[in-house]
CSV table of C-alpha atoms in Angstrom, one decimal:
chain,number,residue,atom,x,y,z
A,1,MET,CA,0.0,0.0,0.0
A,2,ASN,CA,2.9,2.4,0.7
A,3,TYR,CA,4.3,1.9,-2.8
A,4,LEU,CA,0.9,2.5,-4.3
A,5,TYR,CA,0.5,5.6,-2.1
A,6,PHE,CA,3.8,6.9,-3.3
A,7,LEU,CA,2.9,6.3,-7.0
A,8,TYR,CA,-0.4,8.1,-6.5
A,9,ILE,CA,1.1,11.1,-4.8
A,10,GLU,CA,3.7,11.3,-7.5
A,11,PHE,CA,1.1,11.1,-10.2
A,12,LEU,CA,-0.9,13.9,-8.6
A,13,ALA,CA,2.2,16.1,-8.2
A,14,LYS,CA,2.9,15.8,-11.9
A,15,HIS,CA,-0.5,17.4,-12.6
A,16,ASN,CA,-0.1,20.1,-9.9
A,17,ILE,CA,-2.8,18.8,-7.6
A,18,PRO,CA,-2.1,19.4,-3.9
A,19,LYS,CA,-0.9,16.5,-1.7
A,20,ILE,CA,-3.8,16.9,0.8
A,21,PHE,CA,-6.2,15.9,-2.0
A,22,GLY,CA,-4.3,12.7,-2.5
A,23,ASP,CA,-4.2,12.0,1.2
A,24,ILE,CA,-8.0,12.2,1.4
A,25,THR,CA,-8.9,10.3,-1.8
A,26,PHE,CA,-6.3,7.6,-1.6
A,27,TYR,CA,-8.3,5.5,0.9
A,28,VAL,CA,-11.5,6.1,-1.0
A,29,ILE,CA,-10.3,4.5,-4.2
A,30,PRO,CA,-9.4,1.0,-2.8
A,31,ALA,CA,-12.6,0.9,-0.8
A,32,CYS,CA,-14.6,1.5,-4.0
A,33,ILE,CA,-12.5,-1.1,-5.8
A,34,ILE,CA,-13.2,-3.6,-3.1
A,35,PHE,CA,-17.0,-2.8,-3.1
A,36,VAL,CA,-17.3,-3.1,-6.9
A,37,ALA,CA,-15.2,-6.2,-7.0
A,38,LEU,CA,-17.3,-7.8,-4.3
A,39,ILE,CA,-20.6,-7.1,-6.1
A,40,LEU,CA,-19.1,-8.4,-9.4
A,41,VAL,CA,-17.7,-11.5,-7.7
A,42,ILE,CA,-21.0,-12.3,-6.0
A,43,LEU,CA,-22.8,-12.0,-9.3
A,44,VAL,CA,-20.3,-14.5,-10.8
A,45,LEU,CA,-20.4,-16.7,-7.7
A,46,VAL,CA,-24.1,-17.2,-7.7
A,47,LEU,CA,-24.1,-18.2,-11.3
A,48,PHE,CA,-21.0,-20.4,-10.7
A,49,GLU,CA,-22.8,-22.2,-7.9
A,50,ARG,CA,-26.0,-22.8,-9.8
A,51,LYS,CA,-24.2,-23.9,-12.9
A,52,LEU,CA,-22.0,-26.3,-11.0
A,53,LEU,CA,-24.9,-27.7,-9.0
A,54,GLY,CA,-26.6,-28.3,-12.4
A,55,TRP,CA,-23.7,-30.1,-13.8
A,56,PHE,CA,-23.2,-32.2,-10.7
A,57,THR,CA,-26.8,-33.4,-11.1
A,58,GLN,CA,-26.6,-33.8,-14.8
A,59,ARG,CA,-28.7,-30.8,-15.5
A,60,LYS,CA,-27.8,-27.7,-17.5
A,61,GLY,CA,-28.2,-25.0,-14.9
A,62,PRO,CA,-29.4,-21.5,-15.8
A,63,ASN,CA,-29.1,-21.1,-19.5
A,64,ARG,CA,-31.9,-18.8,-20.6
A,65,VAL,CA,-31.1,-15.2,-19.6
A,66,GLY,CA,-28.3,-13.9,-21.8
A,67,PHE,CA,-25.7,-16.1,-23.5
A,68,TRP,CA,-25.1,-19.3,-21.4
A,69,GLY,CA,-27.2,-17.9,-18.6
A,70,VAL,CA,-24.7,-15.2,-17.8
A,71,LEU,CA,-27.3,-12.6,-16.9
A,72,GLN,CA,-29.3,-14.9,-14.6
A,73,THR,CA,-28.1,-13.3,-11.4
A,74,LEU,CA,-28.8,-9.8,-12.6
A,75,ALA,CA,-32.3,-10.8,-13.6
A,76,ASP,CA,-32.8,-12.3,-10.1
A,77,ALA,CA,-31.6,-9.2,-8.5
A,78,PHE,CA,-33.9,-7.1,-10.6
A,79,LYS,CA,-36.8,-9.3,-9.7
A,80,LEU,CA,-36.0,-8.9,-6.0
A,81,LEU,CA,-35.8,-5.2,-6.4
A,82,CYS,CA,-39.3,-5.1,-7.9
A,83,LYS,CA,-40.8,-7.1,-5.0
A,84,GLU,CA,-42.7,-5.6,-2.1
A,85,ASN,CA,-41.1,-5.2,1.3
A,86,ILE,CA,-43.3,-6.7,3.9
A,87,THR,CA,-42.9,-6.2,7.6
A,88,PRO,CA,-45.0,-8.7,9.6
A,89,ILE,CA,-47.4,-7.6,12.3
A,90,GLY,CA,-45.9,-7.7,15.7
A,91,ALA,CA,-42.3,-7.5,14.4
A,92,ASP,CA,-39.8,-5.3,16.0
A,93,ARG,CA,-39.7,-2.8,13.2
A,94,ALA,CA,-36.3,-1.1,13.9
A,95,VAL,CA,-34.4,-4.3,14.5
A,96,PHE,CA,-36.1,-6.1,11.7
A,97,ASN,CA,-34.9,-3.4,9.2
A,98,LEU,CA,-31.5,-3.2,10.8
A,99,ALA,CA,-30.5,-6.9,10.7
A,100,PRO,CA,-29.8,-7.2,7.0
A,101,ILE,CA,-27.8,-4.1,6.9
A,102,ILE,CA,-25.7,-5.2,9.9
A,103,MET,CA,-25.1,-8.5,8.1
A,104,PHE,CA,-23.6,-6.8,5.1
A,105,LEU,CA,-21.1,-4.6,6.9
A,106,PRO,CA,-18.6,-7.2,8.3
A,107,VAL,CA,-18.3,-8.7,4.8
A,108,LEU,CA,-17.0,-5.4,3.5
A,109,ILE,CA,-14.6,-4.9,6.4
A,110,ALA,CA,-13.4,-8.5,6.2
A,111,LEU,CA,-12.5,-8.1,2.6
A,112,GLY,CA,-10.4,-5.1,3.4
A,113,LEU,CA,-8.2,-7.2,5.6
A,114,ILE,CA,-7.2,-9.7,2.9
A,115,PRO,CA,-3.9,-9.1,1.0
A,116,PHE,CA,-5.0,-9.2,-2.6
A,117,SER,CA,-1.5,-8.6,-3.8
A,118,SER,CA,1.8,-7.7,-2.2
A,119,GLU,CA,1.0,-4.0,-2.4
A,120,PHE,CA,-2.8,-4.0,-2.1
A,121,THR,CA,-4.1,-4.6,1.4
A,122,PHE,CA,-6.6,-2.0,2.3
A,123,MET,CA,-6.2,-2.3,6.1
A,124,ASN,CA,-2.8,-3.8,6.9
A,125,PHE,CA,-2.8,-4.2,10.7
A,126,GLN,CA,-0.3,-6.2,12.6
A,127,THR,CA,-3.1,-8.5,13.9
A,128,ASN,CA,-5.1,-8.9,10.7
A,129,VAL,CA,-5.9,-12.5,11.5
A,130,LEU,CA,-7.5,-11.8,14.8
A,131,ILE,CA,-9.7,-9.1,13.5
A,132,TYR,CA,-10.8,-11.3,10.6
A,133,VAL,CA,-11.7,-14.2,12.9
A,134,ILE,CA,-13.8,-11.8,15.0
A,135,LEU,CA,-15.5,-10.3,12.0
A,136,ALA,CA,-16.2,-13.7,10.5
A,137,THR,CA,-18.5,-14.5,13.4
A,138,PHE,CA,-20.4,-11.2,13.1
A,139,PRO,CA,-23.1,-12.4,10.8
A,140,VAL,CA,-24.4,-14.6,13.6
A,141,LEU,CA,-25.4,-11.5,15.5
A,142,SER,CA,-27.6,-10.1,12.7
A,143,ILE,CA,-29.1,-13.6,12.1
A,144,LEU,CA,-30.1,-13.8,15.7
A,145,LEU,CA,-31.5,-10.2,15.5
A,146,ALA,CA,-33.4,-11.2,12.4
A,147,GLY,CA,-34.8,-14.3,14.0
A,148,TRP,CA,-35.7,-12.4,17.1
A,149,ALA,CA,-37.4,-9.5,15.5
A,150,SER,CA,-39.4,-11.4,12.9
A,151,ASN,CA,-42.0,-12.5,15.5
A,152,ASN,CA,-42.1,-16.0,13.9
A,153,LYS,CA,-41.3,-19.3,15.5
A,154,TYR,CA,-39.4,-20.6,12.5
A,155,SER,CA,-37.2,-17.5,12.4
A,156,LEU,CA,-36.5,-17.7,16.1
A,157,ILE,CA,-35.5,-21.4,16.0
A,158,GLY,CA,-33.3,-20.7,13.0
A,159,GLY,CA,-31.5,-17.9,14.7
A,160,VAL,CA,-31.0,-19.7,17.9
A,161,ARG,CA,-29.7,-22.8,16.1
A,162,ASN,CA,-27.2,-20.7,14.2
A,163,VAL,CA,-25.9,-19.3,17.5
A,164,ALA,CA,-25.4,-22.8,18.9
A,165,GLN,CA,-23.7,-23.9,15.7
A,166,ILE,CA,-21.3,-20.9,15.6
A,167,LEU,CA,-20.4,-21.4,19.2
A,168,ALA,CA,-19.5,-25.0,18.6
A,169,TYR,CA,-17.6,-24.4,15.4
A,170,GLU,CA,-15.8,-21.2,16.2
A,171,LEU,CA,-13.5,-22.9,18.7
A,172,PRO,CA,-11.9,-25.4,16.2
A,173,ILE,CA,-11.5,-22.5,13.8
A,174,SER,CA,-9.6,-20.5,16.4
A,175,PHE,CA,-7.3,-23.4,17.2
A,176,THR,CA,-6.6,-24.1,13.6
A,177,VAL,CA,-5.9,-20.4,12.9
A,178,LEU,CA,-3.7,-20.5,16.0
A,179,SER,CA,-1.7,-23.4,14.6
A,180,VAL,CA,-1.1,-21.4,11.4
A,181,ILE,CA,0.0,-18.4,13.4
A,182,VAL,CA,2.4,-20.6,15.3
A,183,LEU,CA,3.9,-21.9,11.9
A,184,ALA,CA,4.2,-18.4,10.5
A,185,SER,CA,5.0,-16.7,13.8
A,186,SER,CA,3.0,-13.7,12.7
A,187,MET,CA,-0.6,-12.5,13.0
A,188,ASN,CA,-0.4,-10.4,9.8
A,189,LEU,CA,-1.9,-12.0,6.7
A,190,THR,CA,0.8,-10.6,4.4
A,191,GLN,CA,3.5,-12.0,6.7
A,192,ILE,CA,1.7,-15.4,6.7
A,193,THR,CA,1.7,-15.3,2.9
A,194,LEU,CA,5.3,-14.4,2.7
A,195,ALA,CA,6.2,-17.1,5.2
A,196,GLN,CA,4.9,-19.7,2.8
A,197,SER,CA,7.2,-18.8,0.0
A,198,ASN,CA,10.1,-21.1,0.1
A,199,GLN,CA,12.1,-23.5,-2.2
A,200,TYR,CA,9.5,-26.2,-1.9
A,201,GLY,CA,6.9,-24.4,-4.0
A,202,VAL,CA,3.4,-25.8,-3.6
A,203,LEU,CA,4.5,-28.2,-0.9
A,204,GLY,CA,5.8,-25.3,1.2
A,205,TRP,CA,2.3,-23.9,1.6
A,206,TYR,CA,0.7,-24.6,4.9
A,207,TRP,CA,-1.8,-27.1,3.6
A,208,PHE,CA,0.9,-29.7,3.5
A,209,PRO,CA,2.3,-29.7,7.0
A,210,CYS,CA,-1.0,-28.6,8.4
A,211,ILE,CA,-3.2,-31.0,6.4
A,212,ILE,CA,-5.4,-31.8,9.4
A,213,GLY,CA,-5.9,-28.1,10.0
A,214,PHE,CA,-6.8,-27.6,6.4
A,215,GLY,CA,-9.5,-30.2,6.5
A,216,LEU,CA,-10.8,-28.9,9.8
A,217,MET,CA,-10.9,-25.4,8.4
A,218,LEU,CA,-12.9,-26.5,5.4
A,219,ILE,CA,-15.4,-28.3,7.6
A,220,CYS,CA,-15.8,-25.5,10.1
A,221,THR,CA,-16.1,-22.8,7.5
A,222,LEU,CA,-18.9,-24.7,6.0
A,223,ALA,CA,-20.6,-24.7,9.3
A,224,GLU,CA,-19.9,-21.0,9.9
A,225,LEU,CA,-21.3,-20.1,6.5
A,226,ASN,CA,-24.5,-22.1,7.1
A,227,ARG,CA,-23.9,-24.1,4.0
A,228,CYS,CA,-24.8,-27.7,3.3
A,229,PRO,CA,-24.5,-30.1,5.1
A,230,PHE,CA,-24.5,-27.7,8.1
A,231,ASP,CA,-27.4,-25.4,6.9
A,232,LEU,CA,-29.6,-26.1,9.9
A,233,PRO,CA,-30.6,-22.4,10.4
A,234,GLU,CA,-32.3,-22.6,7.0
A,235,ALA,CA,-33.4,-26.2,7.0
A,236,GLU,CA,-36.4,-25.9,4.6
A,237,SER,CA,-37.9,-29.2,5.6
A,238,GLU,CA,-38.2,-28.2,9.2
A,239,LEU,CA,-38.0,-24.4,9.3
A,240,ILE,CA,-39.5,-23.1,6.0
A,241,ALA,CA,-36.5,-20.8,5.4
A,242,GLY,CA,-35.1,-20.3,8.9
A,243,TYR,CA,-34.1,-16.9,9.9
A,244,ASN,CA,-35.2,-15.2,6.7
A,245,THR,CA,-38.7,-16.6,6.5
A,246,GLU,CA,-40.3,-13.2,6.9
A,247,TYR,CA,-37.9,-11.3,4.7
A,248,SER,CA,-38.8,-10.4,1.2
A,249,GLY,CA,-37.5,-8.1,-1.6
A,250,MET,CA,-34.4,-6.1,-1.1
A,251,ARG,CA,-33.9,-7.1,2.5
A,252,PHE,CA,-33.8,-10.8,1.6
A,253,ALA,CA,-31.4,-9.9,-1.3
A,254,LEU,CA,-29.1,-8.3,1.3
A,255,PHE,CA,-29.1,-11.5,3.3
A,256,TYR,CA,-28.4,-13.5,0.2
A,257,LEU,CA,-25.7,-11.1,-0.9
A,258,SER,CA,-23.9,-11.1,2.4
A,259,GLU,CA,-24.1,-14.9,2.6
A,260,TYR,CA,-22.2,-15.2,-0.7
A,261,GLY,CA,-19.9,-12.3,0.2
A,262,MET,CA,-19.0,-14.1,3.4
A,263,LEU,CA,-18.4,-17.3,1.4
A,264,PHE,CA,-16.0,-15.4,-0.9
A,265,ALA,CA,-14.2,-13.7,2.0
A,266,ASN,CA,-13.8,-16.9,3.9
A,267,SER,CA,-12.5,-18.8,0.9
A,268,LEU,CA,-10.0,-15.9,0.4
A,269,PHE,CA,-9.0,-16.3,4.1
A,270,ILE,CA,-8.5,-20.0,3.8
A,271,SER,CA,-6.5,-19.6,0.6
A,272,VAL,CA,-4.3,-17.0,2.3
A,273,LEU,CA,-3.8,-19.2,5.4
A,274,PHE,CA,-3.2,-22.6,3.7
A,275,LEU,CA,-2.8,-22.1,-0.1
A,276,GLY,CA,-0.1,-19.5,-0.1
A,277,GLY,CA,-2.3,-16.4,-0.7
A,278,TYR,CA,-1.2,-14.5,-3.7
A,279,LEU,CA,1.9,-16.7,-4.4
A,280,SER,CA,2.3,-18.3,-7.8
A,281,PRO,CA,2.1,-22.1,-7.7
A,282,PHE,CA,5.1,-22.2,-10.1
A,283,GLY,CA,7.4,-20.5,-7.7
A,284,LYS,CA,7.9,-17.6,-10.2
A,285,TYR,CA,5.5,-15.0,-11.4
A,286,LEU,CA,4.7,-15.4,-15.1
A,287,SER,CA,4.1,-11.8,-16.1
A,288,PRO,CA,7.8,-10.6,-16.2
A,289,ILE,CA,8.6,-13.5,-18.4
A,290,LEU,CA,5.6,-13.0,-20.8
A,291,PHE,CA,5.8,-9.1,-20.9
A,292,SER,CA,9.2,-7.5,-20.7
A,293,GLY,CA,9.8,-4.0,-19.3
A,294,PRO,CA,7.7,-1.9,-16.9
A,295,VAL,CA,4.4,-3.5,-18.1
A,296,GLY,CA,5.5,-6.9,-16.7
A,297,ASN,CA,6.4,-5.3,-13.4
A,298,ILE,CA,3.0,-3.7,-13.0
A,299,LEU,CA,1.2,-6.8,-14.2
A,300,ILE,CA,2.8,-8.8,-11.3
A,301,TYR,CA,0.3,-7.3,-8.9
A,302,PHE,CA,-2.7,-8.3,-11.1
A,303,GLU,CA,-1.2,-11.7,-11.5
A,304,GLN,CA,-1.0,-12.0,-7.7
A,305,ALA,CA,-4.6,-11.1,-7.4
A,306,PHE,CA,-5.4,-13.6,-10.1
A,307,TRP,CA,-3.7,-16.4,-8.2
A,308,LEU,CA,-5.5,-15.5,-5.0
A,309,PHE,CA,-8.9,-15.5,-6.8
A,310,ALA,CA,-8.1,-18.8,-8.5
A,311,LYS,CA,-7.3,-20.4,-5.2
A,312,SER,CA,-10.4,-19.1,-3.6
A,313,PHE,CA,-12.6,-20.3,-6.4
A,314,LEU,CA,-10.9,-23.7,-6.0
A,315,ILE,CA,-12.1,-23.7,-2.4
A,316,ILE,CA,-15.6,-22.5,-3.4
A,317,PHE,CA,-15.7,-25.4,-5.9
A,318,ILE,CA,-15.0,-27.8,-3.0
A,319,PHE,CA,-17.8,-26.2,-1.0
A,320,ILE,CA,-20.2,-26.6,-3.9
A,321,TRP,CA,-19.0,-30.2,-4.4
A,322,VAL,CA,-19.8,-30.9,-0.7
A,323,ARG,CA,-23.2,-29.3,-1.1
A,324,ALA,CA,-24.0,-31.4,-4.1
A,325,THR,CA,-23.0,-34.6,-2.3
A,326,LEU,CA,-23.9,-34.7,1.4
A,327,PRO,CA,-27.3,-34.5,3.0
A,328,ARG,CA,-28.0,-32.3,6.0
A,329,LEU,CA,-27.0,-33.4,9.5
A,330,ALA,CA,-29.4,-33.7,12.4
A,331,SER,CA,-29.2,-30.8,14.9
A,332,PHE,CA,-27.8,-32.9,17.7
A,333,ASP,CA,-25.3,-34.7,15.5
A,334,LEU,CA,-24.0,-31.4,14.3
A,335,LEU,CA,-23.0,-30.2,17.8
A,336,LYS,CA,-21.8,-33.6,18.9
A,337,PHE,CA,-19.6,-33.8,15.8
A,338,SER,CA,-18.0,-30.5,16.7
A,339,TRP,CA,-17.4,-31.0,20.4
A,340,ASN,CA,-16.4,-34.7,20.3
A,341,ILE,CA,-14.4,-34.9,17.1
A,342,LEU,CA,-13.4,-31.5,15.7
A,343,LEU,CA,-12.4,-29.7,18.9
A,344,PRO,CA,-10.0,-32.4,20.2
A,345,LEU,CA,-8.6,-32.9,16.7
A,346,SER,CA,-7.9,-29.2,16.4
A,347,ILE,CA,-6.1,-29.1,19.7
A,348,VAL,CA,-4.0,-32.1,18.7
A,349,ASN,CA,-3.3,-30.3,15.4
A,350,LEU,CA,-2.1,-27.2,17.3
A,351,LEU,CA,0.2,-29.4,19.4
A,352,LEU,CA,1.6,-31.1,16.4
A,353,MET,CA,2.3,-27.8,14.6
A,354,SER,CA,4.0,-26.4,17.7
A,355,LEU,CA,6.2,-29.5,17.8
A,356,LEU,CA,6.9,-29.2,14.1
A,357,LYS,CA,7.9,-25.6,14.6
A,358,PHE,CA,10.0,-26.4,17.6
A,359,PHE,CA,12.0,-29.3,16.0
A,360,VAL,CA,12.0,-28.6,12.2
A,361,GLY,CA,11.8,-24.9,12.6
A,362,GLY,CA,13.7,-23.3,9.8
A,363,VAL,CA,11.9,-24.9,6.9
A,364,TYR,CA,8.5,-23.5,7.7
A,365,ALA,CA,9.6,-20.5,9.6
B,1,MET,CA,-16.5,-45.4,11.3
B,2,LEU,CA,-14.0,-46.3,8.6
B,3,LYS,CA,-16.7,-47.9,6.4
B,4,GLU,CA,-18.8,-44.7,6.7
B,5,PHE,CA,-15.8,-42.6,5.7
B,6,TYR,CA,-15.2,-44.9,2.7
B,7,TYR,CA,-18.8,-44.6,1.6
B,8,MET,CA,-18.5,-40.8,1.9
B,9,LEU,CA,-15.5,-40.7,-0.3
B,10,LEU,CA,-17.2,-43.0,-2.8
B,11,SER,CA,-20.2,-40.6,-3.0
B,12,PHE,CA,-17.9,-37.6,-3.5
B,13,LEU,CA,-16.2,-39.5,-6.4
B,14,THR,CA,-19.6,-40.4,-7.9
B,15,VAL,CA,-20.8,-36.9,-7.8
B,16,PHE,CA,-17.5,-35.6,-9.3
B,17,LYS,CA,-17.9,-38.1,-12.2
B,18,HIS,CA,-21.3,-36.5,-13.0
B,19,LEU,CA,-19.5,-33.3,-13.9
B,20,PHE,CA,-18.2,-34.8,-17.1
B,21,LYS,CA,-21.4,-36.5,-18.2
B,22,ARG,CA,-23.8,-35.0,-20.7
B,23,PRO,CA,-26.8,-33.3,-19.1
B,24,VAL,CA,-30.0,-35.2,-19.5
B,25,THR,CA,-32.1,-32.0,-19.7
B,26,LEU,CA,-34.2,-31.6,-22.8
B,27,GLU,CA,-34.8,-28.0,-23.6
B,28,TYR,CA,-38.4,-28.4,-24.4
B,29,PRO,CA,-39.8,-25.7,-26.6
B,30,GLU,CA,-36.7,-26.0,-28.9
B,31,LYS,CA,-36.2,-29.7,-28.8
B,32,LYS,CA,-39.1,-32.1,-28.4
B,33,SER,CA,-39.0,-35.5,-26.9
B,34,GLU,CA,-39.6,-38.3,-29.3
B,35,VAL,CA,-42.6,-40.5,-28.8
B,36,GLY,CA,-43.2,-44.1,-29.7
B,37,GLU,CA,-44.7,-45.3,-33.0
B,38,ARG,CA,-47.9,-46.4,-31.3
B,39,PHE,CA,-48.3,-43.2,-29.2
B,40,ARG,CA,-51.8,-42.0,-28.9
B,41,GLY,CA,-51.9,-38.2,-29.2
B,42,LYS,CA,-54.3,-35.7,-30.8
B,43,PRO,CA,-56.9,-37.6,-32.8
B,44,TYR,CA,-57.4,-37.0,-36.5
B,45,MET,CA,-60.3,-37.9,-38.8
B,46,LYS,CA,-60.7,-38.1,-42.5
B,47,GLY,CA,-63.2,-40.0,-44.6
B,48,CYS,CA,-66.0,-40.7,-42.0
B,49,ILE,CA,-69.0,-42.8,-43.2
B,50,LYS,CA,-71.2,-41.8,-40.2
B,51,CYS,CA,-71.6,-45.4,-39.0
B,52,GLY,CA,-71.6,-44.2,-35.4
B,53,THR,CA,-69.4,-47.0,-34.0
B,54,CYS,CA,-66.9,-44.6,-32.4
B,55,ILE,CA,-69.7,-42.9,-30.5
B,56,LYS,CA,-70.9,-46.2,-29.1
B,57,VAL,CA,-67.4,-47.4,-28.3
B,58,CYS,CA,-66.0,-44.2,-26.7
B,59,PRO,CA,-65.9,-44.7,-22.9
B,60,ALA,CA,-65.8,-41.0,-22.2
B,61,ASN,CA,-68.5,-39.9,-24.6
B,62,ALA,CA,-66.1,-37.5,-26.2
B,63,ILE,CA,-67.3,-37.9,-29.8
B,64,LYS,CA,-70.2,-36.1,-31.4
B,65,ILE,CA,-71.5,-36.2,-34.9
B,66,GLU,CA,-73.8,-33.3,-35.9
B,67,ASP,CA,-74.8,-33.2,-39.6
B,68,ASN,CA,-71.5,-32.9,-41.3
B,69,ASP,CA,-69.5,-31.9,-38.3
B,70,PHE,CA,-67.4,-34.6,-36.5
B,71,ILE,CA,-66.4,-33.2,-33.1
B,72,PHE,CA,-63.9,-34.5,-30.6
B,73,ASP,CA,-64.3,-33.0,-27.2
B,74,MET,CA,-60.7,-32.9,-25.9
B,75,LYS,CA,-61.9,-32.0,-22.4
B,76,LYS,CA,-63.4,-35.5,-22.2
B,77,CYS,CA,-61.1,-37.5,-24.4
B,78,ILE,CA,-58.9,-40.0,-22.5
B,79,PHE,CA,-56.8,-41.1,-25.5
B,80,CYS,CA,-57.7,-44.7,-25.2
B,81,GLY,CA,-57.7,-45.1,-29.0
B,82,ASN,CA,-60.9,-47.2,-29.1
B,83,CYS,CA,-62.4,-45.1,-31.8
B,84,SER,CA,-59.5,-45.6,-34.2
B,85,PHE,CA,-59.4,-49.3,-33.3
B,86,TYR,CA,-63.1,-50.0,-34.0
B,87,CYS,CA,-63.5,-47.6,-37.0
B,88,PRO,CA,-64.5,-49.9,-40.0
B,89,VAL,CA,-62.8,-47.7,-42.6
B,90,LYS,CA,-59.9,-46.6,-40.4
B,91,ALA,CA,-61.0,-42.9,-40.7
B,92,ILE,CA,-59.8,-42.0,-37.2
B,93,LYS,CA,-56.1,-42.0,-36.4
B,94,MET,CA,-54.2,-41.1,-33.3
B,95,THR,CA,-51.4,-38.7,-34.2
B,96,GLN,CA,-48.1,-38.3,-32.3
B,97,ASN,CA,-48.9,-34.6,-31.5
B,98,TYR,CA,-49.0,-34.2,-27.7
B,99,GLU,CA,-49.0,-30.5,-27.4
B,100,LEU,CA,-52.6,-29.9,-26.7
B,101,ALA,CA,-52.5,-27.1,-24.1
B,102,THR,CA,-54.3,-23.9,-25.1
B,103,ASN,CA,-55.5,-20.7,-23.5
B,104,ASP,CA,-58.9,-20.9,-25.2
B,105,VAL,CA,-61.6,-23.4,-24.2
B,106,ASN,CA,-63.0,-23.4,-27.8
B,107,ASP,CA,-59.8,-24.8,-29.1
B,108,LEU,CA,-60.5,-28.0,-27.1
B,109,LYS,CA,-63.4,-28.8,-29.4
B,110,LEU,CA,-61.7,-30.5,-32.4
B,111,LEU,CA,-64.0,-30.1,-35.4
B,112,TYR,CA,-63.5,-32.1,-38.6
B,113,LYS,CA,-65.8,-31.7,-41.6
B,114,ILE,CA,-67.4,-34.9,-43.1
B,115,GLU,CA,-67.1,-34.7,-46.8
B,116,GLY,CA,-68.9,-36.0,-49.9
B,117,ARG,CA,-71.9,-37.8,-48.4
B,118,GLU,CA,-74.3,-34.9,-47.9
B,119,ASN,CA,-77.2,-36.4,-49.9
B,120,GLU,CA,-76.9,-40.0,-48.9
B,121,ARG,CA,-79.1,-41.5,-46.2
B,122,LEU,CA,-77.8,-43.6,-43.4
B,123,ASP,CA,-79.6,-46.8,-43.2
């Protein structure tokens, strides 16, 4: 970010624009980039999921709106915009309206913490990971609010279930993240990414030494995102639509949007922790080889972002694959699975990683 | 425990294989599903001799003959094919057309003109 800032100020100085203008606008631009990128990615993501689910079940998926169904998500969004906003009688009006908005905020903040390339991290704190782990649990708050304010038994049960689920699955996540922090000896996501670049290439990334943690992280993230097979808060066979039973129109769209935004953010987070973030899987960046001169040097940053996105989409692919395969767990099994299996496993994993760090040290330091 | 895990992996593999299979979806309005040779669809009539066998044989009372109009009532027709089976001159045929949905009730009365025998008596 410092390098970009420097470039920006220099560019402004060339055109005789005062430095104070650059100071003010510099942080607006990346925020806008992140917001636009998020919306675009969600549009792609929804289509990606529906297409893949179609292919997994030998269907075609959406293929009517636009070429190859590309505009399907836009059409859905337009339909939701046209719909009526209904507030049920007896609902807590203020909280009911506030819940979807609160749900969308942490997604935006969480995306700002991710290092998209070596120079582009919107908020580069020393303790990025901690802030992210806290923010990732924020949607549960608004889900509980939505369930509570709806004045509907299904919504309330969905919200409460989600709280129990997050409580159970947040602990294994914390321990797994802690094991990565131990390996990288840093709480900064950029530092963690850089710690994974070594002569072993793909095997040097933390998914290899921390394979148990990688699996745990995938499972727990599924639970945290309320996706199949852990989608108990929205179990349609028992709870109509769970916490968003009473929501319609744009408010429902906000829930939907933030769900997918959180999916994207969490997959980015996993790919930073375990799949080497923006590092190239070939060990070298390709753009300086393909394009010589200054163009290649600038293209490196875009290439880094490309690798990060590719890795995150790989993880999203796994999530969709799981959704297409496994049926939903029972409510009690879900909690038992976490407390009895995942939590001890994550603690063992943390212990193993500490021992690895202690004895092998240098390789993964 | 191990067996369950094995089955889970197996199901993951099975689902993954489906990615590379051709979709079984038939995009209906553009492509129509093929029906068998003996499929009984929309009935068709040409060359009636007004013998009245089909009226007697029809279990749903869907056929009416008024002067020179031969009428199939598609609201009643059950596509059993009895009329075409018992017709002495094989005037009635069941076609392979199965797209019978309309927005107009009057379209459900299929009217065929009986030709050429206006002045002959039936006895």
